[in-house]
Tab-separated table of C-alpha atoms in Angstrom:
chain	number	residue	atom	x	y	z
A	24	MET	CA	131.326	-66.478	-113.239
A	25	LYS	CA	128.433	-67.238	-110.928
A	26	LYS	CA	126.817	-69.459	-113.590
A	27	ILE	CA	129.988	-71.474	-113.875
A	28	ILE	CA	130.030	-71.857	-110.091
A	29	THR	CA	126.380	-72.928	-109.907
A	30	LYS	CA	126.875	-75.381	-112.799
A	31	SER	CA	129.878	-76.821	-111.029
A	32	VAL	CA	127.877	-77.056	-107.805
A	33	GLY	CA	125.140	-79.034	-109.557
A	34	ALA	CA	127.629	-81.425	-111.143
A	35	LEU	CA	129.528	-81.800	-107.859
A	36	ILE	CA	126.345	-82.627	-105.940
A	37	VAL	CA	125.351	-85.273	-108.515
A	38	LEU	CA	128.847	-86.729	-108.412
A	39	LEU	CA	128.972	-86.877	-104.609
A	40	GLY	CA	125.453	-88.292	-104.411
A	41	CYS	CA	126.298	-91.082	-106.865
A	42	ALA	CA	129.613	-91.778	-105.127
A	43	SER	CA	127.870	-92.067	-101.758
A	44	MET	CA	125.537	-94.712	-103.171
A	45	PHE	CA	128.335	-96.535	-104.979
A	46	LEU	CA	130.606	-96.672	-101.927
A	47	ILE	CA	127.799	-97.472	-99.521
A	48	ASN	CA	129.658	-100.487	-98.087
A	49	ASP	CA	132.332	-98.238	-96.593
A	50	ARG	CA	130.569	-96.308	-93.847
A	51	MET	CA	133.475	-93.927	-93.257
A	52	VAL	CA	133.630	-92.900	-96.931
A	53	THR	CA	129.849	-92.670	-97.233
A	54	GLY	CA	129.618	-90.493	-94.129
A	55	SER	CA	132.408	-88.198	-95.304
A	56	MET	CA	130.853	-87.732	-98.740
A	57	SER	CA	127.431	-87.151	-97.220
A	58	LEU	CA	128.861	-84.418	-95.016
A	59	ALA	CA	130.552	-82.884	-98.057
A	60	VAL	CA	127.222	-82.876	-99.894
A	61	LEU	CA	125.497	-81.138	-97.002
A	62	LEU	CA	128.203	-78.469	-96.795
A	63	VAL	CA	127.909	-77.807	-100.539
A	64	LEU	CA	124.110	-77.635	-100.287
A	65	MET	CA	124.194	-75.209	-97.367
A	66	GLY	CA	126.757	-73.063	-99.182
A	67	TYR	CA	124.621	-73.011	-102.307
A	68	GLN	CA	121.550	-72.155	-100.249
A	69	ARG	CA	123.276	-69.133	-98.711
A	70	LEU	CA	124.388	-68.043	-102.178
A	71	SER	CA	120.826	-68.289	-103.490
A	72	ILE	CA	119.281	-66.406	-100.603
A	73	ALA	CA	121.871	-63.624	-100.890
A	74	GLU	CA	121.058	-63.160	-104.576
A	75	VAL	CA	119.384	-59.761	-105.084
A	76	SER	CA	117.312	-58.568	-108.014
A	77	PRO	CA	118.598	-55.160	-109.286
A	78	GLU	CA	115.132	-54.243	-110.530
A	79	GLU	CA	113.351	-54.849	-107.250
A	80	GLY	CA	116.161	-54.286	-104.760
A	81	VAL	CA	114.876	-57.196	-102.708
A	82	ASP	CA	115.495	-60.898	-102.531
A	83	ARG	CA	115.269	-62.566	-105.952
A	84	THR	CA	111.944	-64.132	-104.960
A	85	SER	CA	111.257	-64.693	-101.293
A	86	LYS	CA	108.712	-67.329	-102.282
A	87	GLY	CA	111.238	-69.123	-104.436
A	88	ASN	CA	113.880	-68.915	-101.735
A	89	LYS	CA	111.501	-70.390	-99.169
A	90	ARG	CA	110.663	-73.222	-101.569
A	91	ASP	CA	114.353	-73.897	-102.226
A	92	SER	CA	115.154	-73.751	-98.525
A	93	LEU	CA	112.405	-76.253	-97.760
A	94	PHE	CA	113.591	-78.639	-100.473
A	95	LEU	CA	117.235	-78.296	-99.481
A	96	SER	CA	116.365	-78.976	-95.849
A	97	ILE	CA	115.039	-82.474	-96.674
A	98	PRO	CA	118.424	-84.150	-97.221
A	99	ILE	CA	119.898	-82.251	-94.280
A	100	ILE	CA	117.192	-83.596	-91.952
A	101	THR	CA	117.292	-87.153	-93.321
A	102	GLN	CA	121.096	-87.177	-93.159
A	103	VAL	CA	120.985	-86.199	-89.484
A	104	LEU	CA	118.414	-88.960	-88.899
A	105	TRP	CA	120.741	-91.419	-90.675
A	106	PHE	CA	123.694	-90.467	-88.498
A	107	ILE	CA	121.566	-90.862	-85.349
A	108	SER	CA	119.577	-94.022	-86.159
A	109	ARG	CA	121.623	-95.803	-88.854
A	110	GLN	CA	118.321	-96.662	-90.522
A	111	TYR	CA	119.055	-97.425	-94.173
A	112	VAL	CA	115.881	-95.748	-95.455
A	113	PHE	CA	117.152	-92.312	-94.339
A	114	LEU	CA	120.413	-92.789	-96.215
A	115	CYS	CA	118.491	-93.733	-99.379
A	116	ILE	CA	116.165	-90.743	-99.136
A	117	THR	CA	119.119	-88.417	-98.568
A	118	GLN	CA	121.113	-89.545	-101.595
A	119	ILE	CA	118.109	-89.715	-103.945
A	120	VAL	CA	116.967	-86.195	-103.018
A	121	VAL	CA	120.555	-84.926	-103.254
A	122	ILE	CA	120.947	-86.277	-106.792
A	123	ILE	CA	117.627	-84.725	-107.863
A	124	ILE	CA	118.689	-81.376	-106.367
A	125	GLY	CA	122.018	-81.565	-108.177
A	126	ILE	CA	120.328	-82.236	-111.514
A	127	VAL	CA	117.885	-79.341	-110.989
A	128	ILE	CA	120.747	-76.959	-110.126
A	129	TRP	CA	122.673	-78.171	-113.181
A	130	LEU	CA	119.654	-77.537	-115.445
A	131	ARG	CA	119.101	-74.052	-114.004
A	132	SER	CA	122.705	-73.114	-114.721
A	133	MET	CA	122.253	-73.666	-118.478
A	134	LYS	CA	120.102	-70.580	-118.983
A	135	GLY	CA	121.748	-67.982	-121.174
A	136	TYR	CA	124.381	-70.270	-122.733
A	137	ASN	CA	124.663	-71.065	-126.452
A	138	ARG	CA	123.228	-74.187	-128.076
A	139	LEU	CA	126.519	-76.102	-128.297
A	140	PHE	CA	127.193	-75.599	-124.603
A	141	LYS	CA	123.686	-76.783	-123.770
A	142	VAL	CA	124.030	-79.883	-125.981
A	143	ILE	CA	127.294	-80.835	-124.253
A	144	ASN	CA	125.794	-80.330	-120.814
A	145	ILE	CA	122.577	-82.159	-121.647
A	146	SER	CA	124.630	-85.095	-122.929
A	147	LEU	CA	126.609	-85.145	-119.692
A	148	LEU	CA	123.395	-84.847	-117.722
A	149	LEU	CA	121.808	-87.762	-119.580
A	150	GLY	CA	124.823	-89.954	-118.897
A	151	SER	CA	124.867	-88.916	-115.254
A	152	GLY	CA	121.129	-89.408	-115.040
A	153	VAL	CA	121.278	-92.979	-116.338
A	154	LEU	CA	124.070	-93.815	-113.882
A	155	ALA	CA	122.225	-92.094	-111.038
A	156	LEU	CA	118.978	-93.904	-111.878
A	157	GLY	CA	120.737	-97.272	-111.836
A	158	LEU	CA	122.369	-96.479	-108.493
A	159	MET	CA	119.100	-95.220	-107.038
A	160	ILE	CA	117.195	-98.349	-108.090
A	161	THR	CA	119.955	-100.558	-106.688
A	162	ALA	CA	119.974	-98.552	-103.460
A	163	ILE	CA	116.259	-99.265	-103.042
A	164	THR	CA	116.534	-102.923	-104.076
A	165	PRO	CA	119.546	-104.845	-105.445
A	166	LEU	CA	117.387	-107.428	-107.232
A	167	PRO	CA	117.412	-105.868	-110.750
A	168	PHE	CA	121.205	-105.517	-110.503
A	169	ILE	CA	121.634	-109.135	-109.354
A	170	TYR	CA	119.391	-110.492	-112.120
A	171	PHE	CA	121.090	-108.326	-114.750
A	172	MET	CA	124.564	-109.460	-113.712
A	173	GLY	CA	123.498	-113.095	-113.577
A	174	VAL	CA	121.935	-113.114	-117.038
A	175	THR	CA	124.503	-110.985	-118.870
A	176	THR	CA	127.505	-112.833	-117.453
A	177	ASN	CA	125.990	-116.340	-117.449
A	178	MET	CA	126.702	-116.794	-113.736
A	179	THR	CA	123.479	-118.641	-112.921
A	180	SER	CA	123.506	-122.259	-111.774
A	181	SER	CA	122.951	-125.032	-114.327
A	182	ASP	CA	119.799	-127.134	-114.540
A	183	PRO	CA	120.079	-130.694	-113.166
A	184	GLN	CA	120.610	-133.448	-115.715
A	185	GLU	CA	119.881	-137.160	-115.669
A	186	THR	CA	121.999	-138.789	-112.972
A	187	ILE	CA	124.673	-141.038	-114.476
A	188	THR	CA	128.087	-142.277	-113.430
A	189	THR	CA	131.011	-141.733	-115.767
A	190	VAL	CA	134.732	-142.424	-115.513
A	191	LEU	CA	137.022	-139.413	-115.861
A	192	GLU	CA	140.301	-139.519	-117.759
A	193	SER	CA	142.151	-139.808	-114.460
A	194	GLY	CA	140.266	-142.982	-113.626
A	195	ALA	CA	138.086	-141.352	-110.945
A	196	SER	CA	134.338	-141.898	-111.161
A	197	TYR	CA	131.909	-139.007	-111.343
A	198	THR	CA	128.199	-139.178	-110.516
A	199	ASN	CA	126.262	-136.002	-111.359
A	200	ASP	CA	123.150	-134.337	-110.028
A	201	ILE	CA	122.182	-136.572	-107.141
A	202	GLU	CA	119.158	-135.095	-105.400
A	203	TYR	CA	119.454	-134.806	-101.627
A	204	VAL	CA	116.427	-134.470	-99.370
A	205	SER	CA	115.424	-130.833	-98.949
A	206	LYS	CA	112.270	-128.770	-99.271
A	207	TYR	CA	114.332	-125.971	-100.814
A	208	GLY	CA	115.571	-125.638	-104.389
A	209	ASP	CA	118.923	-126.455	-106.021
A	210	ASN	CA	119.244	-129.519	-103.764
A	211	TYR	CA	121.661	-131.486	-105.945
A	212	LEU	CA	125.209	-132.676	-105.456
A	213	ASP	CA	127.972	-134.375	-107.449
A	214	ILE	CA	130.131	-137.183	-106.113
A	215	TYR	CA	133.700	-137.890	-107.218
A	216	ILE	CA	135.285	-141.179	-106.119
A	217	ALA	CA	139.068	-141.254	-106.383
A	218	GLN	CA	140.631	-143.925	-108.570
A	219	ASP	CA	141.578	-147.220	-106.927
A	220	THR	CA	144.689	-146.731	-104.804
A	221	GLY	CA	144.455	-150.000	-102.891
A	222	VAL	CA	142.338	-148.350	-100.178
A	223	GLU	CA	138.587	-148.895	-100.223
A	224	SER	CA	136.651	-145.749	-101.078
A	225	THR	CA	134.653	-146.009	-97.844
A	226	MET	CA	137.904	-145.726	-95.898
A	227	ARG	CA	138.965	-142.437	-97.475
A	228	PRO	CA	137.994	-139.062	-95.992
A	229	THR	CA	135.339	-137.093	-97.849
A	230	PHE	CA	136.047	-133.553	-99.041
A	231	VAL	CA	132.676	-131.725	-99.047
A	232	TYR	CA	132.869	-128.571	-101.158
A	233	PHE	CA	130.492	-125.597	-101.454
A	234	HIS	CA	130.847	-123.319	-104.477
A	235	GLY	CA	131.165	-119.542	-104.332
A	236	GLY	CA	129.243	-116.780	-106.068
A	237	GLY	CA	128.071	-114.382	-103.367
A	238	TYR	CA	125.120	-116.649	-102.482
A	239	VAL	CA	123.339	-115.439	-105.625
A	240	TRP	CA	125.335	-117.122	-108.437
A	241	GLY	CA	127.580	-120.106	-109.019
A	242	ASP	CA	127.263	-123.844	-109.477
A	243	LYS	CA	128.715	-127.040	-108.001
A	244	TYR	CA	130.415	-127.911	-111.286
A	245	ALA	CA	131.621	-124.504	-112.466
A	246	GLY	CA	132.646	-123.114	-109.075
A	247	ASP	CA	132.803	-119.402	-108.278
A	248	PRO	CA	131.938	-117.056	-111.194
A	249	ASN	CA	133.825	-114.245	-109.436
A	250	ALA	CA	137.060	-116.248	-109.614
A	251	GLU	CA	139.455	-116.504	-112.527
A	252	THR	CA	138.396	-119.435	-114.688
A	253	GLY	CA	140.318	-122.411	-115.947
A	254	GLY	CA	141.437	-124.153	-112.777
A	255	PHE	CA	138.347	-125.616	-111.120
A	256	ASP	CA	138.891	-129.065	-112.670
A	257	TRP	CA	142.555	-128.908	-111.635
A	258	TYR	CA	141.569	-128.187	-108.041
A	259	PHE	CA	139.245	-131.174	-107.765
A	260	GLN	CA	141.608	-133.460	-109.658
A	261	SER	CA	144.494	-132.585	-107.317
A	262	ILE	CA	142.383	-133.587	-104.319
A	263	LEU	CA	141.286	-136.786	-106.056
A	264	ASP	CA	144.884	-137.596	-106.932
A	265	ALA	CA	145.707	-137.323	-103.230
A	266	GLY	CA	143.145	-140.062	-102.583
A	267	TYR	CA	140.231	-138.076	-101.173
A	268	ASN	CA	136.660	-138.496	-102.361
A	269	ILE	CA	134.792	-135.274	-103.156
A	270	VAL	CA	131.195	-134.152	-102.833
A	271	SER	CA	130.362	-130.847	-104.516
A	272	VAL	CA	127.105	-129.390	-103.221
A	273	ASN	CA	124.591	-127.016	-104.749
A	274	TYR	CA	122.339	-124.990	-102.475
A	275	ALA	CA	119.414	-122.641	-102.998
A	276	LEU	CA	120.447	-119.149	-104.054
A	277	ALA	CA	119.179	-115.724	-103.066
A	278	PRO	CA	116.998	-113.782	-103.620
A	279	GLU	CA	114.526	-116.656	-103.953
A	280	VAL	CA	115.944	-118.352	-100.876
A	281	PRO	CA	117.832	-116.113	-98.411
A	282	TYR	CA	119.888	-116.660	-95.250
A	283	PRO	CA	120.064	-118.988	-93.322
A	284	VAL	CA	118.681	-121.605	-95.732
A	285	PRO	CA	122.104	-122.596	-97.211
A	286	ILE	CA	123.261	-123.549	-93.686
A	287	ILE	CA	120.166	-125.726	-93.273
A	288	GLN	CA	120.773	-127.287	-96.691
A	289	GLY	CA	124.406	-127.948	-95.784
A	290	ILE	CA	123.162	-130.005	-92.836
A	291	GLU	CA	120.566	-131.703	-95.042
A	292	ALA	CA	123.258	-132.657	-97.570
A	293	LEU	CA	125.544	-134.059	-94.858
A	294	THR	CA	122.654	-136.018	-93.342
A	295	PHE	CA	121.659	-137.441	-96.724
A	296	LEU	CA	125.232	-138.495	-97.457
A	297	ALA	CA	125.597	-140.114	-94.027
A	298	ASP	CA	122.361	-142.035	-94.547
A	299	ASN	CA	123.505	-143.244	-97.977
A	300	ASP	CA	127.267	-143.500	-97.506
A	301	MET	CA	127.505	-147.216	-98.423
A	302	GLN	CA	125.432	-146.719	-101.572
A	303	TYR	CA	127.812	-144.051	-102.865
A	304	GLY	CA	131.034	-145.487	-101.446
A	305	LEU	CA	131.684	-142.607	-99.052
A	306	ASN	CA	133.208	-142.249	-95.621
A	307	MET	CA	131.035	-139.738	-93.776
A	308	ASP	CA	132.780	-140.293	-90.438
A	309	GLU	CA	135.816	-138.318	-91.628
A	310	VAL	CA	134.706	-135.164	-93.400
A	311	ILE	CA	136.506	-132.011	-94.510
A	312	LEU	CA	134.229	-129.016	-95.037
A	313	SER	CA	135.493	-126.603	-97.660
A	314	GLY	CA	134.397	-123.978	-100.117
A	315	SER	CA	135.399	-120.841	-101.942
A	316	SER	CA	134.312	-117.257	-101.229
A	317	ALA	CA	130.637	-117.466	-100.167
A	318	GLY	CA	131.050	-121.255	-100.173
A	319	GLY	CA	134.015	-120.873	-97.839
A	320	HIS	CA	131.841	-118.810	-95.520
A	321	LEU	CA	129.130	-121.461	-95.713
A	322	ALA	CA	131.602	-124.247	-94.872
A	323	ALA	CA	133.125	-122.284	-91.982
A	324	GLN	CA	129.762	-121.237	-90.541
A	325	LEU	CA	128.382	-124.758	-90.941
A	326	ALA	CA	131.324	-126.104	-88.932
A	327	ALA	CA	130.567	-123.555	-86.197
A	328	VAL	CA	126.905	-124.591	-86.090
A	329	LEU	CA	127.851	-128.286	-85.837
A	330	THR	CA	130.409	-127.775	-83.057
A	331	ASN	CA	128.872	-124.936	-81.027
A	332	LYS	CA	125.451	-125.907	-79.632
A	333	ALA	CA	124.812	-122.474	-78.144
A	334	TYR	CA	125.371	-120.928	-81.568
A	335	ALA	CA	123.098	-123.489	-83.254
A	336	ASP	CA	120.394	-122.757	-80.673
A	337	GLU	CA	120.790	-119.028	-81.307
A	338	LEU	CA	120.127	-119.632	-85.001
A	339	ASN	CA	117.347	-122.105	-84.139
A	340	ILE	CA	119.038	-124.777	-86.281
A	341	THR	CA	119.140	-128.448	-85.297
A	342	SER	CA	121.209	-131.235	-86.808
A	343	THR	CA	121.347	-135.014	-86.543
A	344	TYR	CA	124.777	-134.993	-88.169
A	345	GLU	CA	127.475	-135.075	-85.493
A	346	GLY	CA	130.020	-132.265	-85.461
A	347	GLU	CA	132.722	-134.668	-84.252
A	348	LYS	CA	132.764	-136.179	-87.743
A	349	VAL	CA	134.059	-132.910	-89.199
A	350	MET	CA	137.803	-133.513	-89.076
A	351	ALA	CA	138.876	-130.229	-90.697
A	352	VAL	CA	137.664	-127.013	-92.315
A	353	VAL	CA	139.247	-125.401	-95.397
A	354	PRO	CA	137.767	-121.956	-96.178
A	355	ASN	CA	139.248	-120.538	-99.398
A	356	SER	CA	139.080	-116.746	-99.908
A	357	ALA	CA	136.110	-116.808	-97.579
A	358	LEU	CA	134.000	-113.996	-96.252
A	359	LEU	CA	134.175	-114.424	-92.481
A	360	ASP	CA	133.035	-111.105	-90.988
A	361	ILE	CA	129.682	-109.817	-92.250
A	362	SER	CA	130.489	-106.253	-91.195
A	363	ARG	CA	133.161	-106.325	-93.937
A	364	PHE	CA	131.010	-107.980	-96.625
A	365	GLY	CA	132.021	-105.603	-99.389
A	366	ILE	CA	135.399	-104.403	-98.180
A	367	SER	CA	138.324	-106.308	-99.677
A	368	ASP	CA	142.074	-105.926	-99.176
A	369	ASN	CA	143.911	-104.238	-102.049
A	370	GLY	CA	140.728	-104.565	-104.088
A	371	ASN	CA	138.711	-102.269	-106.303
A	372	ALA	CA	135.494	-100.357	-105.742
A	373	VAL	CA	133.575	-102.094	-108.551
A	374	LEU	CA	134.104	-105.607	-107.199
A	375	ASP	CA	133.401	-104.454	-103.651
A	376	TYR	CA	130.158	-102.875	-104.837
A	377	ILE	CA	129.094	-106.128	-106.536
A	378	TRP	CA	129.844	-108.153	-103.413
A	379	TYR	CA	127.936	-105.715	-101.243
A	380	GLN	CA	124.822	-106.072	-103.373
A	381	CYS	CA	125.178	-109.851	-103.013
A	382	GLY	CA	125.237	-109.406	-99.238
A	383	ARG	CA	122.164	-107.194	-99.281
A	384	THR	CA	120.357	-109.802	-101.397
A	385	TYR	CA	121.361	-112.809	-99.284
A	386	PHE	CA	120.482	-111.202	-95.958
A	387	LYS	CA	117.434	-109.272	-97.265
A	388	SER	CA	118.917	-106.211	-95.641
A	389	GLY	CA	119.524	-102.605	-96.626
A	390	MET	CA	122.925	-102.731	-94.929
A	391	PRO	CA	124.018	-106.176	-93.654
A	392	GLU	CA	126.468	-104.755	-91.120
A	393	VAL	CA	123.666	-103.108	-89.124
A	394	ASN	CA	121.281	-106.059	-89.421
A	395	THR	CA	121.093	-108.330	-86.361
A	396	ALA	CA	120.241	-111.474	-88.343
A	397	ALA	CA	123.060	-110.863	-90.790
A	398	MET	CA	125.594	-110.255	-88.054
A	399	SER	CA	124.737	-113.666	-86.592
A	400	ALA	CA	126.523	-115.138	-89.630
A	401	ASN	CA	129.861	-113.767	-88.420
A	402	VAL	CA	132.150	-116.811	-88.234
A	403	ILE	CA	134.980	-115.199	-86.260
A	404	ASN	CA	132.666	-114.353	-83.364
A	405	ASN	CA	131.114	-117.829	-83.148
A	406	VAL	CA	133.965	-120.323	-83.201
A	407	ASN	CA	134.790	-122.044	-79.901
A	408	GLU	CA	137.282	-124.507	-78.427
A	409	ASP	CA	135.571	-127.408	-80.220
A	410	TYR	CA	135.973	-125.895	-83.676
A	411	PRO	CA	137.713	-128.341	-86.055
A	412	PRO	CA	141.337	-127.907	-87.218
A	413	THR	CA	141.310	-125.258	-89.944
A	414	PHE	CA	143.465	-124.514	-92.958
A	415	ILE	CA	142.837	-120.863	-93.867
A	416	THR	CA	143.933	-119.349	-97.155
A	417	ASP	CA	143.125	-116.214	-99.117
A	418	GLY	CA	144.364	-114.035	-101.921
A	419	ASN	CA	146.413	-110.924	-101.225
A	420	ALA	CA	144.575	-108.642	-103.664
A	421	GLY	CA	140.852	-108.016	-103.982
A	422	SER	CA	139.883	-110.546	-101.346
A	423	PHE	CA	139.398	-110.906	-97.584
A	424	ALA	CA	142.900	-111.525	-96.279
A	425	ASP	CA	142.346	-109.338	-93.206
A	426	GLN	CA	139.378	-111.484	-92.204
A	427	ALA	CA	141.427	-114.665	-92.723
A	428	LYS	CA	144.094	-113.281	-90.408
A	429	ASP	CA	141.477	-112.399	-87.789
A	430	LEU	CA	140.022	-115.926	-87.865
A	431	SER	CA	143.516	-117.379	-87.569
A	432	ALA	CA	144.230	-115.177	-84.558
A	433	ARG	CA	140.924	-116.130	-82.925
A	434	LEU	CA	141.545	-119.865	-83.391
A	435	GLU	CA	145.062	-119.496	-82.014
A	436	GLU	CA	143.599	-117.704	-78.999
A	437	LEU	CA	141.200	-120.622	-78.469
A	438	GLY	CA	143.996	-123.163	-78.793
A	439	THR	CA	142.487	-124.723	-81.942
A	440	ILE	CA	144.794	-126.249	-84.549
A	441	SER	CA	145.018	-123.977	-87.593
A	442	LYS	CA	147.332	-122.858	-90.367
A	443	LEU	CA	147.199	-119.610	-92.357
A	444	TYR	CA	148.586	-119.262	-95.871
A	445	ILE	CA	148.559	-115.854	-97.574
A	446	THR	CA	151.354	-114.960	-99.953
A	447	ASP	CA	153.228	-111.684	-99.654
A	448	LEU	CA	152.032	-109.157	-102.224
A	449	ASN	CA	155.676	-108.412	-103.041
A	450	ASP	CA	156.112	-112.001	-104.192
A	451	GLY	CA	153.232	-111.780	-106.630
A	452	GLU	CA	149.524	-111.011	-106.754
A	453	THR	CA	147.036	-113.721	-105.808
A	454	PRO	CA	143.459	-112.647	-106.593
A	455	HIS	CA	140.226	-113.678	-104.944
A	456	ALA	CA	139.692	-117.465	-105.160
A	457	TYR	CA	143.162	-117.964	-106.620
A	458	GLU	CA	143.191	-121.368	-104.911
A	459	VAL	CA	141.437	-123.057	-107.846
A	460	THR	CA	143.407	-121.424	-110.664
A	461	GLY	CA	146.293	-123.891	-110.926
A	462	THR	CA	148.925	-121.149	-110.798
A	463	GLU	CA	152.259	-121.516	-109.016
A	464	PHE	CA	150.770	-120.025	-105.845
A	465	ALA	CA	147.677	-122.234	-106.115
A	466	GLN	CA	149.867	-125.310	-106.421
A	467	GLU	CA	151.828	-124.310	-103.322
A	468	ASN	CA	148.569	-123.731	-101.481
A	469	MET	CA	147.374	-127.183	-102.541
A	470	ARG	CA	150.605	-128.776	-101.300
A	471	LEU	CA	150.353	-127.059	-97.919
A	472	MET	CA	146.665	-127.905	-97.549
A	473	LEU	CA	147.215	-131.604	-98.266
A	474	GLU	CA	150.187	-131.602	-95.916
A	475	PHE	CA	148.030	-130.041	-93.188
A	476	LEU	CA	145.291	-132.635	-93.675
A	477	GLY	CA	147.852	-135.426	-93.712
A	478	GLU	CA	149.220	-134.332	-90.351
A	479	LEU	CA	145.725	-134.790	-88.921
A	480	VAL	CA	145.979	-138.501	-89.797
A	481	LEU	CA	143.651	-137.882	-92.716
A	482	THR	CA	145.999	-139.442	-95.273
A	483	PRO	CA	143.844	-141.762	-97.393
């Protein structure tokens, strides 16, 4: 009976250790599981020390018990240090040591069992070990995970091609891969000029769009790889049909280029477009900043930098592009509060885990929500009375609807014009970045967005 208990203890410790690493973005869950691990370890330690050898009538081996006690004390000490200091390294050490302890206990429990039982347990151990190893490596550095996901799912940005202008089926013109001035990589953008509607292209507002992808994936043409596919062309075409010109911007991706470079490149792109507006037939005096997911965060934060000098000074970012030219902001399914980088509404743990690793990569931080530089990217905390009119939308499942509501409330408090559109979950599920999918809800969102922009006298 005791062997079954000790085997179960080993498996439970491995399970809790892995779960703590997997759910690292939720501090409450991580803390609860860590406490559970410590309680199990202390209980197991007492059980081991109380074990008596019938032959000797003394402790099983006082030397062995001292060694076990010393080893078991490591995660207890590092966990206490984590709770006190919130230093990520202590959390990593705790969970790695815990998993190793669990595997050792599991192996010890196999003594005396038949071959079949051992084969089954070794198979389970191998599977658990591979999972634990992957989680441990990712806990130390998310880079292998990010590269693996990017390569296996083809989510990396495309290479620039020769710049040419073509006419789309709708009659709009499309110029690809225009290089804007930047010392960073991926400094290319595409320009879409709406078909002739009797209004000169230089008189129409310009819709500047930043793609999503967690700041580590994505492309200006393909959009957000985390979103459902099939509607990106529909999204752009709907905006073109309404008479707006579009600029879709690429920016350097992490880990090669981390925060806050995309903000700097956003300013560089706007400056380049303003300097060359006549050449490309653009109106850069009436600009809408928009984007999806990470791109929505980029657009929203960029607007804050351009309209809040104190915030720009805090980030040590300067701009020659005037914030008054930003007529509106449209963040779609955007991350807005860095402390909730990997915590979505009605989402799932796998997607939240992926997003959290993106956040760790972009901010070069063990845990973004305890990193001062990362927290400076919080949009909700840095908008002011001069922030542009904002149309906020988000999905109701697996996205950041709570953050959208918080931004809406903050803008209302400041007296800034804004509109929030989030469908009721009872009416149907709208996933992350649903805005570009072309579904019934996406079409309604498009209608409301264009109506909002039109009310700002932005009708082309």
